[in-house]
mmCIF file with all atom_site columns, C-alpha atoms and ligand atoms in Angstrom:
data_model
loop_
_atom_site.group_PDB
_atom_site.id
_atom_site.type_symbol
_atom_site.label_atom_id
_atom_site.label_alt_id
_atom_site.label_comp_id
_atom_site.label_asym_id
_atom_site.label_entity_id
_atom_site.label_seq_id
_atom_site.pdbx_PDB_ins_code
_atom_site.Cartn_x
_atom_site.Cartn_y
_atom_site.Cartn_z
_atom_site.occupancy
_atom_site.B_iso_or_equiv
_atom_site.pdbx_formal_charge
_atom_site.auth_seq_id
_atom_site.auth_comp_id
_atom_site.auth_asym_id
_atom_site.auth_atom_id
_atom_site.pdbx_PDB_model_num
ATOM   1   C CA  . MET A 1 1   ? 6.987   -6.157  6.896   1.00 97.00 ? 1   MET A CA  1
ATOM   2   C CA  . ILE A 1 2   ? 9.289   -5.413  5.169   1.00 98.00 ? 2   ILE A CA  1
ATOM   3   C CA  . LEU A 1 3   ? 9.451   -3.178  2.099   1.00 98.00 ? 3   LEU A CA  1
ATOM   4   C CA  . ILE A 1 4   ? 12.044  -4.812  -0.033  1.00 98.00 ? 4   ILE A CA  1
ATOM   5   C CA  . GLY A 1 5   ? 12.842  -1.067  -2.594  1.00 98.00 ? 5   GLY A CA  1
ATOM   6   C CA  . ARG A 1 6   ? 14.001  1.735   -2.630  1.00 98.00 ? 6   ARG A CA  1
ATOM   7   C CA  . ASP A 1 7   ? 11.322  4.937   -3.254  1.00 98.00 ? 7   ASP A CA  1
ATOM   8   C CA  . LEU A 1 8   ? 13.276  5.921   -6.631  1.00 98.00 ? 8   LEU A CA  1
ATOM   9   C CA  . SER A 1 9   ? 11.263  3.145   -8.203  1.00 98.00 ? 9   SER A CA  1
ATOM   10  C CA  . PRO A 1 10  ? 7.953   4.121   -8.714  1.00 98.00 ? 10  PRO A CA  1
ATOM   11  C CA  . PHE A 1 11  ? 6.597   0.880   -8.538  1.00 98.00 ? 11  PHE A CA  1
ATOM   12  C CA  . VAL A 1 12  ? 7.883   0.563   -4.542  1.00 98.00 ? 12  VAL A CA  1
ATOM   13  C CA  . ARG A 1 13  ? 6.578   4.625   -4.313  1.00 98.00 ? 13  ARG A CA  1
ATOM   14  C CA  . ARG A 1 14  ? 3.252   3.970   -5.237  1.00 98.00 ? 14  ARG A CA  1
ATOM   15  C CA  . THR A 1 15  ? 3.634   0.511   -2.549  1.00 98.00 ? 15  THR A CA  1
ATOM   16  C CA  . ALA A 1 16  ? 4.747   2.401   0.120   1.00 98.00 ? 16  ALA A CA  1
ATOM   17  C CA  . ILE A 1 17  ? 2.798   4.767   -0.210  1.00 98.00 ? 17  ILE A CA  1
ATOM   18  C CA  . VAL A 1 18  ? -0.932  2.217   -0.540  1.00 97.00 ? 18  VAL A CA  1
ATOM   19  C CA  . LEU A 1 19  ? 0.574   0.351   2.648   1.00 97.00 ? 19  LEU A CA  1
ATOM   20  C CA  . ALA A 1 20  ? 1.014   4.026   4.598   1.00 96.00 ? 20  ALA A CA  1
ATOM   21  C CA  . LEU A 1 21  ? -3.077  4.611   4.207   1.00 95.00 ? 21  LEU A CA  1
ATOM   22  C CA  . SER A 1 22  ? -3.924  1.903   4.221   1.00 95.00 ? 22  SER A CA  1
ATOM   23  C CA  . GLY A 1 23  ? -2.644  1.664   8.469   1.00 94.00 ? 23  GLY A CA  1
ATOM   24  C CA  . LEU A 1 24  ? -0.791  -0.618  8.145   1.00 95.00 ? 24  LEU A CA  1
ATOM   25  C CA  . ALA A 1 25  ? 2.254   -0.673  9.568   1.00 96.00 ? 25  ALA A CA  1
ATOM   26  C CA  . PHE A 1 26  ? 5.818   -1.877  7.657   1.00 97.00 ? 26  PHE A CA  1
ATOM   27  C CA  . GLU A 1 27  ? 9.303   -1.371  8.236   1.00 98.00 ? 27  GLU A CA  1
ATOM   28  C CA  . ARG A 1 28  ? 11.931  -0.313  4.376   1.00 98.00 ? 28  ARG A CA  1
ATOM   29  C CA  . ARG A 1 29  ? 14.827  -2.604  3.584   1.00 97.00 ? 29  ARG A CA  1
ATOM   30  C CA  . LYS A 1 30  ? 15.636  -0.151  0.892   1.00 97.00 ? 30  LYS A CA  1
ATOM   31  C CA  . LEU A 1 31  ? 17.854  -2.749  -1.886  1.00 97.00 ? 31  LEU A CA  1
ATOM   32  C CA  . ALA A 1 32  ? 18.370  -1.229  -5.508  1.00 97.00 ? 32  ALA A CA  1
ATOM   33  C CA  . SER A 1 33  ? 18.389  -3.892  -8.300  1.00 96.00 ? 33  SER A CA  1
ATOM   34  C CA  . SER A 1 34  ? 21.385  -1.871  -10.160 1.00 94.00 ? 34  SER A CA  1
ATOM   35  C CA  . LYS A 1 35  ? 23.077  -2.685  -7.327  1.00 96.00 ? 35  LYS A CA  1
ATOM   36  C CA  . PRO A 1 36  ? 25.093  -5.693  -8.251  1.00 96.00 ? 36  PRO A CA  1
ATOM   37  C CA  . GLU A 1 37  ? 25.716  -6.730  -4.203  1.00 97.00 ? 37  GLU A CA  1
ATOM   38  C CA  . ASP A 1 38  ? 21.891  -5.479  -3.337  1.00 98.00 ? 38  ASP A CA  1
ATOM   39  C CA  . LEU A 1 39  ? 20.367  -7.838  -6.612  1.00 98.00 ? 39  LEU A CA  1
ATOM   40  C CA  . VAL A 1 40  ? 22.073  -10.456 -4.648  1.00 98.00 ? 40  VAL A CA  1
ATOM   41  C CA  . GLU A 1 41  ? 19.574  -9.538  -1.716  1.00 97.00 ? 41  GLU A CA  1
ATOM   42  C CA  . ILE A 1 42  ? 17.195  -9.304  -4.070  1.00 98.00 ? 42  ILE A CA  1
ATOM   43  C CA  . LYS A 1 43  ? 16.550  -12.168 -5.824  1.00 97.00 ? 43  LYS A CA  1
ATOM   44  C CA  . LYS A 1 44  ? 17.187  -14.459 -2.680  1.00 96.00 ? 44  LYS A CA  1
ATOM   45  C CA  . LEU A 1 45  ? 13.813  -13.410 -2.560  1.00 95.00 ? 45  LEU A CA  1
ATOM   46  C CA  . ASN A 1 46  ? 12.834  -12.259 -6.160  1.00 96.00 ? 46  ASN A CA  1
ATOM   47  C CA  . PRO A 1 47  ? 14.660  -14.685 -8.001  1.00 96.00 ? 47  PRO A CA  1
ATOM   48  C CA  . LEU A 1 48  ? 13.555  -11.958 -11.041 1.00 97.00 ? 48  LEU A CA  1
ATOM   49  C CA  . GLY A 1 49  ? 15.857  -9.780  -9.487  1.00 97.00 ? 49  GLY A CA  1
ATOM   50  C CA  . ARG A 1 50  ? 13.259  -6.801  -9.142  1.00 98.00 ? 50  ARG A CA  1
ATOM   51  C CA  . VAL A 1 51  ? 11.842  -4.622  -6.391  1.00 98.00 ? 51  VAL A CA  1
ATOM   52  C CA  . PRO A 1 52  ? 9.277   -4.111  -4.701  1.00 98.00 ? 52  PRO A CA  1
ATOM   53  C CA  . ALA A 1 53  ? 9.081   -7.262  -3.156  1.00 98.00 ? 53  ALA A CA  1
ATOM   54  C CA  . LEU A 1 54  ? 6.683   -7.617  0.218   1.00 98.00 ? 54  LEU A CA  1
ATOM   55  C CA  . ILE A 1 55  ? 7.967   -10.029 3.052   1.00 98.00 ? 55  ILE A CA  1
ATOM   56  C CA  . LEU A 1 56  ? 5.095   -10.619 6.015   1.00 97.00 ? 56  LEU A CA  1
ATOM   57  C CA  . ALA A 1 57  ? 4.941   -11.478 9.248   1.00 96.00 ? 57  ALA A CA  1
ATOM   58  C CA  . ASP A 1 58  ? 5.658   -15.824 9.084   1.00 97.00 ? 58  ASP A CA  1
ATOM   59  C CA  . GLY A 1 59  ? 7.635   -14.891 5.434   1.00 95.00 ? 59  GLY A CA  1
ATOM   60  C CA  . GLU A 1 60  ? 5.741   -14.963 2.299   1.00 96.00 ? 60  GLU A CA  1
ATOM   61  C CA  . ALA A 1 61  ? 7.201   -12.747 -0.417  1.00 96.00 ? 61  ALA A CA  1
ATOM   62  C CA  . LEU A 1 62  ? 4.756   -10.905 -1.590  1.00 98.00 ? 62  LEU A CA  1
ATOM   63  C CA  . ILE A 1 63  ? 5.982   -9.799  -6.071  1.00 97.00 ? 63  ILE A CA  1
ATOM   64  C CA  . ASP A 1 64  ? 5.090   -7.285  -7.595  1.00 98.00 ? 64  ASP A CA  1
ATOM   65  C CA  . SER A 1 65  ? 3.806   -4.109  -6.475  1.00 98.00 ? 65  SER A CA  1
ATOM   66  C CA  . ASN A 1 66  ? 0.339   -5.581  -8.008  1.00 98.00 ? 66  ASN A CA  1
ATOM   67  C CA  . ALA A 1 67  ? 0.476   -7.949  -5.598  1.00 98.00 ? 67  ALA A CA  1
ATOM   68  C CA  . ILE A 1 68  ? 1.231   -6.069  -2.690  1.00 98.00 ? 68  ILE A CA  1
ATOM   69  C CA  . ILE A 1 69  ? -1.380  -3.526  -3.126  1.00 98.00 ? 69  ILE A CA  1
ATOM   70  C CA  . ASP A 1 70  ? -3.344  -5.724  -4.253  1.00 97.00 ? 70  ASP A CA  1
ATOM   71  C CA  . TYR A 1 71  ? -2.439  -6.965  -0.566  1.00 97.00 ? 71  TYR A CA  1
ATOM   72  C CA  . ALA A 1 72  ? -2.817  -3.766  1.152   1.00 97.00 ? 72  ALA A CA  1
ATOM   73  C CA  . LEU A 1 73  ? -6.585  -3.062  0.248   1.00 96.00 ? 73  LEU A CA  1
ATOM   74  C CA  . GLU A 1 74  ? -7.519  -7.447  0.943   1.00 94.00 ? 74  GLU A CA  1
ATOM   75  C CA  . THR A 1 75  ? -6.179  -6.170  4.684   1.00 93.00 ? 75  THR A CA  1
ATOM   76  C CA  . SER A 1 76  ? -7.564  -2.798  5.262   1.00 91.00 ? 76  SER A CA  1
ATOM   77  C CA  . GLU A 1 77  ? -9.329  -2.226  7.813   1.00 83.00 ? 77  GLU A CA  1
ATOM   78  C CA  . SER A 1 78  ? -8.157  1.523   7.179   1.00 80.00 ? 78  SER A CA  1
ATOM   79  C CA  . GLU A 1 79  ? -11.959 4.879   6.725   1.00 72.00 ? 79  GLU A CA  1
ATOM   80  C CA  . VAL A 1 80  ? -9.488  5.312   3.689   1.00 73.00 ? 80  VAL A CA  1
ATOM   81  C CA  . ALA A 1 81  ? -10.811 4.081   0.686   1.00 85.00 ? 81  ALA A CA  1
ATOM   82  C CA  . LEU A 1 82  ? -8.678  3.580   -2.389  1.00 95.00 ? 82  LEU A CA  1
ATOM   83  C CA  . CYS A 1 83  ? -10.956 1.925   -4.461  1.00 95.00 ? 83  CYS A CA  1
ATOM   84  C CA  . PRO A 1 84  ? -14.098 2.328   -5.101  1.00 93.00 ? 84  PRO A CA  1
ATOM   85  C CA  . ALA A 1 85  ? -16.018 -1.690  -4.781  1.00 91.00 ? 85  ALA A CA  1
ATOM   86  C CA  . ASP A 1 86  ? -17.044 -1.030  -8.378  1.00 93.00 ? 86  ASP A CA  1
ATOM   87  C CA  . GLY A 1 87  ? -19.464 0.986   -10.657 1.00 96.00 ? 87  GLY A CA  1
ATOM   88  C CA  . PRO A 1 88  ? -18.071 3.508   -12.599 1.00 95.00 ? 88  PRO A CA  1
ATOM   89  C CA  . ALA A 1 89  ? -15.699 6.081   -9.496  1.00 93.00 ? 89  ALA A CA  1
ATOM   90  C CA  . ARG A 1 90  ? -13.919 1.856   -9.639  1.00 94.00 ? 90  ARG A CA  1
ATOM   91  C CA  . ARG A 1 91  ? -13.348 2.088   -13.200 1.00 97.00 ? 91  ARG A CA  1
ATOM   92  C CA  . GLN A 1 92  ? -11.860 5.943   -13.299 1.00 95.00 ? 92  GLN A CA  1
ATOM   93  C CA  . VAL A 1 93  ? -9.364  4.906   -10.347 1.00 96.00 ? 93  VAL A CA  1
ATOM   94  C CA  . LEU A 1 94  ? -8.944  2.068   -13.040 1.00 97.00 ? 94  LEU A CA  1
ATOM   95  C CA  . ARG A 1 95  ? -8.698  3.786   -15.626 1.00 98.00 ? 95  ARG A CA  1
ATOM   96  C CA  . THR A 1 96  ? -5.745  6.748   -14.449 1.00 98.00 ? 96  THR A CA  1
ATOM   97  C CA  . SER A 1 97  ? -3.745  3.858   -12.376 1.00 98.00 ? 97  SER A CA  1
ATOM   98  C CA  . ALA A 1 98  ? -3.195  2.271   -15.747 1.00 98.00 ? 98  ALA A CA  1
ATOM   99  C CA  . PHE A 1 99  ? -1.868  5.493   -17.243 1.00 98.00 ? 99  PHE A CA  1
ATOM   100 C CA  . ALA A 1 100 ? 0.506   6.356   -14.434 1.00 98.00 ? 100 ALA A CA  1
ATOM   101 C CA  . VAL A 1 101 ? 1.651   2.954   -14.541 1.00 98.00 ? 101 VAL A CA  1
ATOM   102 C CA  . GLY A 1 102 ? 1.652   3.350   -17.976 1.00 98.00 ? 102 GLY A CA  1
ATOM   103 C CA  . VAL A 1 103 ? 4.143   6.772   -17.963 1.00 99.00 ? 103 VAL A CA  1
ATOM   104 C CA  . MET A 1 104 ? 6.305   4.911   -14.460 1.00 98.00 ? 104 MET A CA  1
ATOM   105 C CA  . GLU A 1 105 ? 6.952   1.522   -17.223 1.00 98.00 ? 105 GLU A CA  1
ATOM   106 C CA  . LYS A 1 106 ? 8.260   3.807   -19.810 1.00 98.00 ? 106 LYS A CA  1
ATOM   107 C CA  . GLY A 1 107 ? 10.165  6.005   -17.320 1.00 98.00 ? 107 GLY A CA  1
ATOM   108 C CA  . VAL A 1 108 ? 11.584  3.280   -16.297 1.00 98.00 ? 108 VAL A CA  1
ATOM   109 C CA  . ALA A 1 109 ? 12.590  1.954   -20.016 1.00 98.00 ? 109 ALA A CA  1
ATOM   110 C CA  . SER A 1 110 ? 13.397  5.738   -20.781 1.00 98.00 ? 110 SER A CA  1
ATOM   111 C CA  . SER A 1 111 ? 15.950  5.043   -17.859 1.00 97.00 ? 111 SER A CA  1
ATOM   112 C CA  . TYR A 1 112 ? 17.043  1.674   -18.672 1.00 96.00 ? 112 TYR A CA  1
ATOM   113 C CA  . GLU A 1 113 ? 17.922  2.721   -21.987 1.00 95.00 ? 113 GLU A CA  1
ATOM   114 C CA  . THR A 1 114 ? 20.433  5.272   -21.912 1.00 93.00 ? 114 THR A CA  1
ATOM   115 C CA  . LEU A 1 115 ? 22.224  3.988   -17.973 1.00 93.00 ? 115 LEU A CA  1
ATOM   116 C CA  . THR A 1 116 ? 22.439  0.689   -19.178 1.00 93.00 ? 116 THR A CA  1
ATOM   117 C CA  . ARG A 1 117 ? 23.946  0.379   -23.420 1.00 94.00 ? 117 ARG A CA  1
ATOM   118 C CA  . PRO A 1 118 ? 26.595  2.394   -24.222 1.00 94.00 ? 118 PRO A CA  1
ATOM   119 C CA  . ALA A 1 119 ? 25.896  5.509   -25.837 1.00 93.00 ? 119 ALA A CA  1
ATOM   120 C CA  . ALA A 1 120 ? 26.250  3.720   -29.583 1.00 95.00 ? 120 ALA A CA  1
ATOM   121 C CA  . LYS A 1 121 ? 24.657  1.454   -29.210 1.00 95.00 ? 121 LYS A CA  1
ATOM   122 C CA  . VAL A 1 122 ? 21.116  3.504   -28.524 1.00 95.00 ? 122 VAL A CA  1
ATOM   123 C CA  . HIS A 1 123 ? 18.631  3.186   -31.345 1.00 96.00 ? 123 HIS A CA  1
ATOM   124 C CA  . GLN A 1 124 ? 17.322  6.540   -31.049 1.00 96.00 ? 124 GLN A CA  1
ATOM   125 C CA  . PRO A 1 125 ? 14.073  6.328   -32.762 1.00 97.00 ? 125 PRO A CA  1
ATOM   126 C CA  . TRP A 1 126 ? 13.259  3.817   -30.208 1.00 97.00 ? 126 TRP A CA  1
ATOM   127 C CA  . LEU A 1 127 ? 14.116  5.932   -27.527 1.00 97.00 ? 127 LEU A CA  1
ATOM   128 C CA  . ASP A 1 128 ? 12.101  8.232   -29.366 1.00 98.00 ? 128 ASP A CA  1
ATOM   129 C CA  . HIS A 1 129 ? 8.650   5.731   -29.422 1.00 98.00 ? 129 HIS A CA  1
ATOM   130 C CA  . ILE A 1 130 ? 9.500   5.665   -25.808 1.00 98.00 ? 130 ILE A CA  1
ATOM   131 C CA  . LEU A 1 131 ? 9.493   9.748   -24.986 1.00 98.00 ? 131 LEU A CA  1
ATOM   132 C CA  . ASN A 1 132 ? 6.429   10.226  -27.236 1.00 98.00 ? 132 ASN A CA  1
ATOM   133 C CA  . GLN A 1 133 ? 4.466   7.429   -24.945 1.00 98.00 ? 133 GLN A CA  1
ATOM   134 C CA  . ILE A 1 134 ? 5.713   9.019   -21.931 1.00 98.00 ? 134 ILE A CA  1
ATOM   135 C CA  . THR A 1 135 ? 4.469   12.815  -23.763 1.00 98.00 ? 135 THR A CA  1
ATOM   136 C CA  . GLU A 1 136 ? 0.726   11.008  -24.597 1.00 98.00 ? 136 GLU A CA  1
ATOM   137 C CA  . GLY A 1 137 ? 0.538   9.385   -20.853 1.00 98.00 ? 137 GLY A CA  1
ATOM   138 C CA  . LEU A 1 138 ? 1.356   12.744  -18.538 1.00 98.00 ? 138 LEU A CA  1
ATOM   139 C CA  . THR A 1 139 ? -0.489  14.531  -21.620 1.00 98.00 ? 139 THR A CA  1
ATOM   140 C CA  . VAL A 1 140 ? -3.108  12.313  -20.260 1.00 98.00 ? 140 VAL A CA  1
ATOM   141 C CA  . LEU A 1 141 ? -3.076  12.123  -17.183 1.00 98.00 ? 141 LEU A CA  1
ATOM   142 C CA  . GLU A 1 142 ? -2.933  16.106  -17.067 1.00 98.00 ? 142 GLU A CA  1
ATOM   143 C CA  . LYS A 1 143 ? -6.263  16.111  -18.029 1.00 97.00 ? 143 LYS A CA  1
ATOM   144 C CA  . LEU A 1 144 ? -7.662  13.202  -16.128 1.00 96.00 ? 144 LEU A CA  1
ATOM   145 C CA  . ALA A 1 145 ? -5.559  16.075  -12.797 1.00 96.00 ? 145 ALA A CA  1
ATOM   146 C CA  . GLU A 1 146 ? -7.862  18.350  -14.108 1.00 94.00 ? 146 GLU A CA  1
ATOM   147 C CA  . GLU A 1 147 ? -11.225 17.561  -13.720 1.00 89.00 ? 147 GLU A CA  1
ATOM   148 C CA  . ARG A 1 148 ? -9.765  15.794  -9.905  1.00 88.00 ? 148 ARG A CA  1
ATOM   149 C CA  . VAL A 1 149 ? -7.740  19.723  -8.586  1.00 79.00 ? 149 VAL A CA  1
ATOM   150 C CA  . PHE A 1 150 ? -11.061 21.510  -8.365  1.00 72.00 ? 150 PHE A CA  1
ATOM   151 C CA  . LYS A 1 151 ? -13.332 19.132  -6.495  1.00 75.00 ? 151 LYS A CA  1
ATOM   152 C CA  . LEU A 1 152 ? -10.215 17.284  -3.830  1.00 72.00 ? 152 LEU A CA  1
ATOM   153 C CA  . ASP A 1 153 ? -11.864 14.801  -1.599  1.00 72.00 ? 153 ASP A CA  1
ATOM   154 C CA  . PRO A 1 154 ? -9.875  15.024  1.386   1.00 74.00 ? 154 PRO A CA  1
ATOM   155 C CA  . ASP A 1 155 ? -8.541  11.937  0.974   1.00 86.00 ? 155 ASP A CA  1
ATOM   156 C CA  . PRO A 1 156 ? -6.256  10.199  -1.813  1.00 94.00 ? 156 PRO A CA  1
ATOM   157 C CA  . ASN A 1 157 ? -7.433  7.445   -4.201  1.00 95.00 ? 157 ASN A CA  1
ATOM   158 C CA  . LEU A 1 158 ? -5.388  5.155   -5.871  1.00 97.00 ? 158 LEU A CA  1
ATOM   159 C CA  . GLY A 1 159 ? -5.241  6.892   -8.655  1.00 97.00 ? 159 GLY A CA  1
ATOM   160 C CA  . ASP A 1 160 ? -4.034  9.912   -7.348  1.00 97.00 ? 160 ASP A CA  1
ATOM   161 C CA  . VAL A 1 161 ? -1.171  8.287   -5.552  1.00 98.00 ? 161 VAL A CA  1
ATOM   162 C CA  . ASN A 1 162 ? -0.774  6.875   -9.117  1.00 98.00 ? 162 ASN A CA  1
ATOM   163 C CA  . SER A 1 163 ? -0.805  9.725   -11.182 1.00 98.00 ? 163 SER A CA  1
ATOM   164 C CA  . VAL A 1 164 ? 1.592   11.740  -7.687  1.00 98.00 ? 164 VAL A CA  1
ATOM   165 C CA  . VAL A 1 165 ? 4.016   8.894   -7.923  1.00 98.00 ? 165 VAL A CA  1
ATOM   166 C CA  . ALA A 1 166 ? 4.073   8.539   -12.036 1.00 99.00 ? 166 ALA A CA  1
ATOM   167 C CA  . HIS A 1 167 ? 4.736   12.785  -11.950 1.00 98.00 ? 167 HIS A CA  1
ATOM   168 C CA  . ASP A 1 168 ? 7.034   12.582  -9.165  1.00 98.00 ? 168 ASP A CA  1
ATOM   169 C CA  . PHE A 1 169 ? 9.175   9.866   -10.985 1.00 98.00 ? 169 PHE A CA  1
ATOM   170 C CA  . ILE A 1 170 ? 9.353   11.848  -14.416 1.00 98.00 ? 170 ILE A CA  1
ATOM   171 C CA  . THR A 1 171 ? 9.992   14.674  -13.050 1.00 98.00 ? 171 THR A CA  1
ATOM   172 C CA  . LEU A 1 172 ? 12.718  13.446  -11.196 1.00 98.00 ? 172 LEU A CA  1
ATOM   173 C CA  . ILE A 1 173 ? 14.394  11.235  -14.535 1.00 97.00 ? 173 ILE A CA  1
ATOM   174 C CA  . ARG A 1 174 ? 12.930  14.205  -18.033 1.00 98.00 ? 174 ARG A CA  1
ATOM   175 C CA  . PRO A 1 175 ? 11.490  17.088  -16.154 1.00 98.00 ? 175 PRO A CA  1
ATOM   176 C CA  . GLU A 1 176 ? 11.241  18.800  -18.994 1.00 98.00 ? 176 GLU A CA  1
ATOM   177 C CA  . LEU A 1 177 ? 8.626   16.374  -20.789 1.00 98.00 ? 177 LEU A CA  1
ATOM   178 C CA  . VAL A 1 178 ? 6.436   17.021  -17.788 1.00 98.00 ? 178 VAL A CA  1
ATOM   179 C CA  . ARG A 1 179 ? 6.571   21.072  -18.669 1.00 98.00 ? 179 ARG A CA  1
ATOM   180 C CA  . ALA A 1 180 ? 5.796   20.090  -22.129 1.00 98.00 ? 180 ALA A CA  1
ATOM   181 C CA  . ALA A 1 181 ? 2.760   17.659  -21.609 1.00 98.00 ? 181 ALA A CA  1
ATOM   182 C CA  . ALA A 1 182 ? 1.696   18.364  -17.791 1.00 98.00 ? 182 ALA A CA  1
ATOM   183 C CA  . PRO A 1 183 ? 2.386   21.844  -17.141 1.00 98.00 ? 183 PRO A CA  1
ATOM   184 C CA  . HIS A 1 184 ? -0.572  22.440  -14.627 1.00 96.00 ? 184 HIS A CA  1
ATOM   185 C CA  . ALA A 1 185 ? -3.197  20.618  -13.292 1.00 96.00 ? 185 ALA A CA  1
ATOM   186 C CA  . LEU A 1 186 ? -0.370  17.061  -12.135 1.00 97.00 ? 186 LEU A CA  1
ATOM   187 C CA  . PRO A 1 187 ? 2.326   19.174  -10.784 1.00 97.00 ? 187 PRO A CA  1
ATOM   188 C CA  . ALA A 1 188 ? -0.614  20.548  -8.993  1.00 95.00 ? 188 ALA A CA  1
ATOM   189 C CA  . LEU A 1 189 ? -2.481  17.453  -8.095  1.00 96.00 ? 189 LEU A CA  1
ATOM   190 C CA  . SER A 1 190 ? 1.012   16.254  -6.882  1.00 97.00 ? 190 SER A CA  1
ATOM   191 C CA  . ARG A 1 191 ? 2.374   19.335  -4.126  1.00 95.00 ? 191 ARG A CA  1
ATOM   192 C CA  . HIS A 1 192 ? -1.206  18.680  -2.526  1.00 94.00 ? 192 HIS A CA  1
ATOM   193 C CA  . PHE A 1 193 ? -1.267  15.184  -1.711  1.00 95.00 ? 193 PHE A CA  1
ATOM   194 C CA  . ASN A 1 194 ? 2.650   15.411  -1.212  1.00 97.00 ? 194 ASN A CA  1
ATOM   195 C CA  . LYS A 1 195 ? 1.310   16.882  2.025   1.00 95.00 ? 195 LYS A CA  1
ATOM   196 C CA  . LEU A 1 196 ? 0.509   14.187  3.270   1.00 95.00 ? 196 LEU A CA  1
ATOM   197 C CA  . PRO A 1 197 ? 2.616   12.276  6.052   1.00 97.00 ? 197 PRO A CA  1
ATOM   198 C CA  . ALA A 1 198 ? 1.823   9.123   3.421   1.00 97.00 ? 198 ALA A CA  1
ATOM   199 C CA  . PHE A 1 199 ? 3.126   11.123  0.404   1.00 98.00 ? 199 PHE A CA  1
ATOM   200 C CA  . LYS A 1 200 ? 5.726   12.556  2.255   1.00 97.00 ? 200 LYS A CA  1
ATOM   201 C CA  . ASN A 1 201 ? 7.763   9.972   4.252   1.00 97.00 ? 201 ASN A CA  1
ATOM   202 C CA  . ASN A 1 202 ? 8.211   7.417   0.907   1.00 97.00 ? 202 ASN A CA  1
ATOM   203 C CA  . GLN A 1 203 ? 9.866   10.204  -1.284  1.00 96.00 ? 203 GLN A CA  1
ATOM   204 C CA  . TRP A 1 204 ? 12.842  9.479   -2.593  1.00 95.00 ? 204 TRP A CA  1
ATOM   205 C CA  . GLN A 1 205 ? 15.609  11.335  -1.182  1.00 88.00 ? 205 GLN A CA  1
ATOM   206 C CA  . PRO A 1 206 ? 19.374  10.507  -3.432  1.00 85.00 ? 206 PRO A CA  1
ATOM   207 C CA  . ASN A 1 207 ? 20.794  11.765  0.291   1.00 79.00 ? 207 ASN A CA  1
ATOM   208 C CA  . LYS A 1 208 ? 19.413  9.037   2.717   1.00 77.00 ? 208 LYS A CA  1
ATOM   209 C CA  . SER A 1 209 ? 17.943  6.098   0.584   1.00 61.00 ? 209 SER A CA  1
HETATM 210 N N1  . LIG B 2 .   ? 5.530   -5.489  -12.714 1.00 64.38 ? 301 LIG B N1  1
HETATM 211 C C1  . LIG B 2 .   ? 6.732   -4.891  -11.477 1.00 64.38 ? 301 LIG B C1  1
HETATM 212 C C2  . LIG B 2 .   ? 7.905   -3.933  -11.718 1.00 64.38 ? 301 LIG B C2  1
HETATM 213 C C3  . LIG B 2 .   ? 9.062   -3.732  -10.700 1.00 64.38 ? 301 LIG B C3  1
HETATM 214 C C4  . LIG B 2 .   ? 10.240  -3.355  -11.833 1.00 64.38 ? 301 LIG B C4  1
HETATM 215 O O1  . LIG B 2 .   ? 10.416  -3.039  -12.765 1.00 64.38 ? 301 LIG B O1  1
HETATM 216 N N2  . LIG B 2 .   ? 10.769  -2.146  -10.501 1.00 64.38 ? 301 LIG B N2  1
HETATM 217 C C5  . LIG B 2 .   ? 12.566  -2.422  -11.156 1.00 64.38 ? 301 LIG B C5  1
HETATM 218 C C6  . LIG B 2 .   ? 13.142  -0.880  -10.132 1.00 64.38 ? 301 LIG B C6  1
HETATM 219 S S1  . LIG B 2 .   ? 11.670  0.269   -11.516 1.00 64.38 ? 301 LIG B S1  1
HETATM 220 C C7  . LIG B 2 .   ? 13.321  -2.519  -11.162 1.00 64.38 ? 301 LIG B C7  1
HETATM 221 O O2  . LIG B 2 .   ? 13.196  -3.735  -10.446 1.00 64.38 ? 301 LIG B O2  1
HETATM 222 N N3  . LIG B 2 .   ? 14.307  -4.041  -12.406 1.00 64.38 ? 301 LIG B N3  1
HETATM 223 C C8  . LIG B 2 .   ? 15.823  -4.272  -12.284 1.00 64.38 ? 301 LIG B C8  1
HETATM 224 C C9  . LIG B 2 .   ? 15.050  -5.512  -13.509 1.00 64.38 ? 301 LIG B C9  1
HETATM 225 O O3  . LIG B 2 .   ? 13.497  -4.952  -13.778 1.00 64.38 ? 301 LIG B O3  1
HETATM 226 O O4  . LIG B 2 .   ? 16.083  -6.010  -13.870 1.00 64.38 ? 301 LIG B O4  1
HETATM 227 C C10 . LIG B 2 .   ? 5.401   -3.993  -10.379 1.00 64.38 ? 301 LIG B C10 1
HETATM 228 O O5  . LIG B 2 .   ? 4.981   -3.955  -10.797 1.00 64.38 ? 301 LIG B O5  1
HETATM 229 O O6  . LIG B 2 .   ? 6.807   -4.464  -9.439  1.00 64.38 ? 301 LIG B O6  1
#
């Protein structure tokens, strides 16, 4: 299997970590949708021109991080239970994931606002709205992490993966928002799980990727 995309993308990174935690072997092709020469290659696999995509052994391309994670959970034979099968524990993992993925989406949207528009065309009230959504999301994730961080299981669940990836991504692009909204428990959760190879080996390294 080949995972397409760089770990700078939180959607790519969360799939890489889940595949690794699921015990599934995969290669990496670190293409970036923001680089025109890479985009040509990405569009051959995903006409939308987005990452991640996962190319299976038979050539089938899975598009969207949700489809890739769904595949990993379905095919994994690992002991690690990333997402409980049912009940309140499953809903809690999905609820945490919804906030974390929302923060990732808004983080990416905020970058598009400032990186793709000429400065004169940035509509500040809309950018402020997005930044506020990130802040609100981080505030929830900090509270959820407070409940989690003092009784950490040895193994992370899908909510932990998404929380850590959201935290690390916003720390990269808007560290002041993390300092203000999620100063303690979420960074502690991130430090804790980033010690695991699945997280450490799938991390954005500007000089390497
Ligand atoms: N819902 C998608 C979002 C993927 C996404 O937005 N990827 C970004 C990189 S972080 C991308 O490729 N953007 C290029 C574009 O949308 O034009 C997923 O979960 O995979």
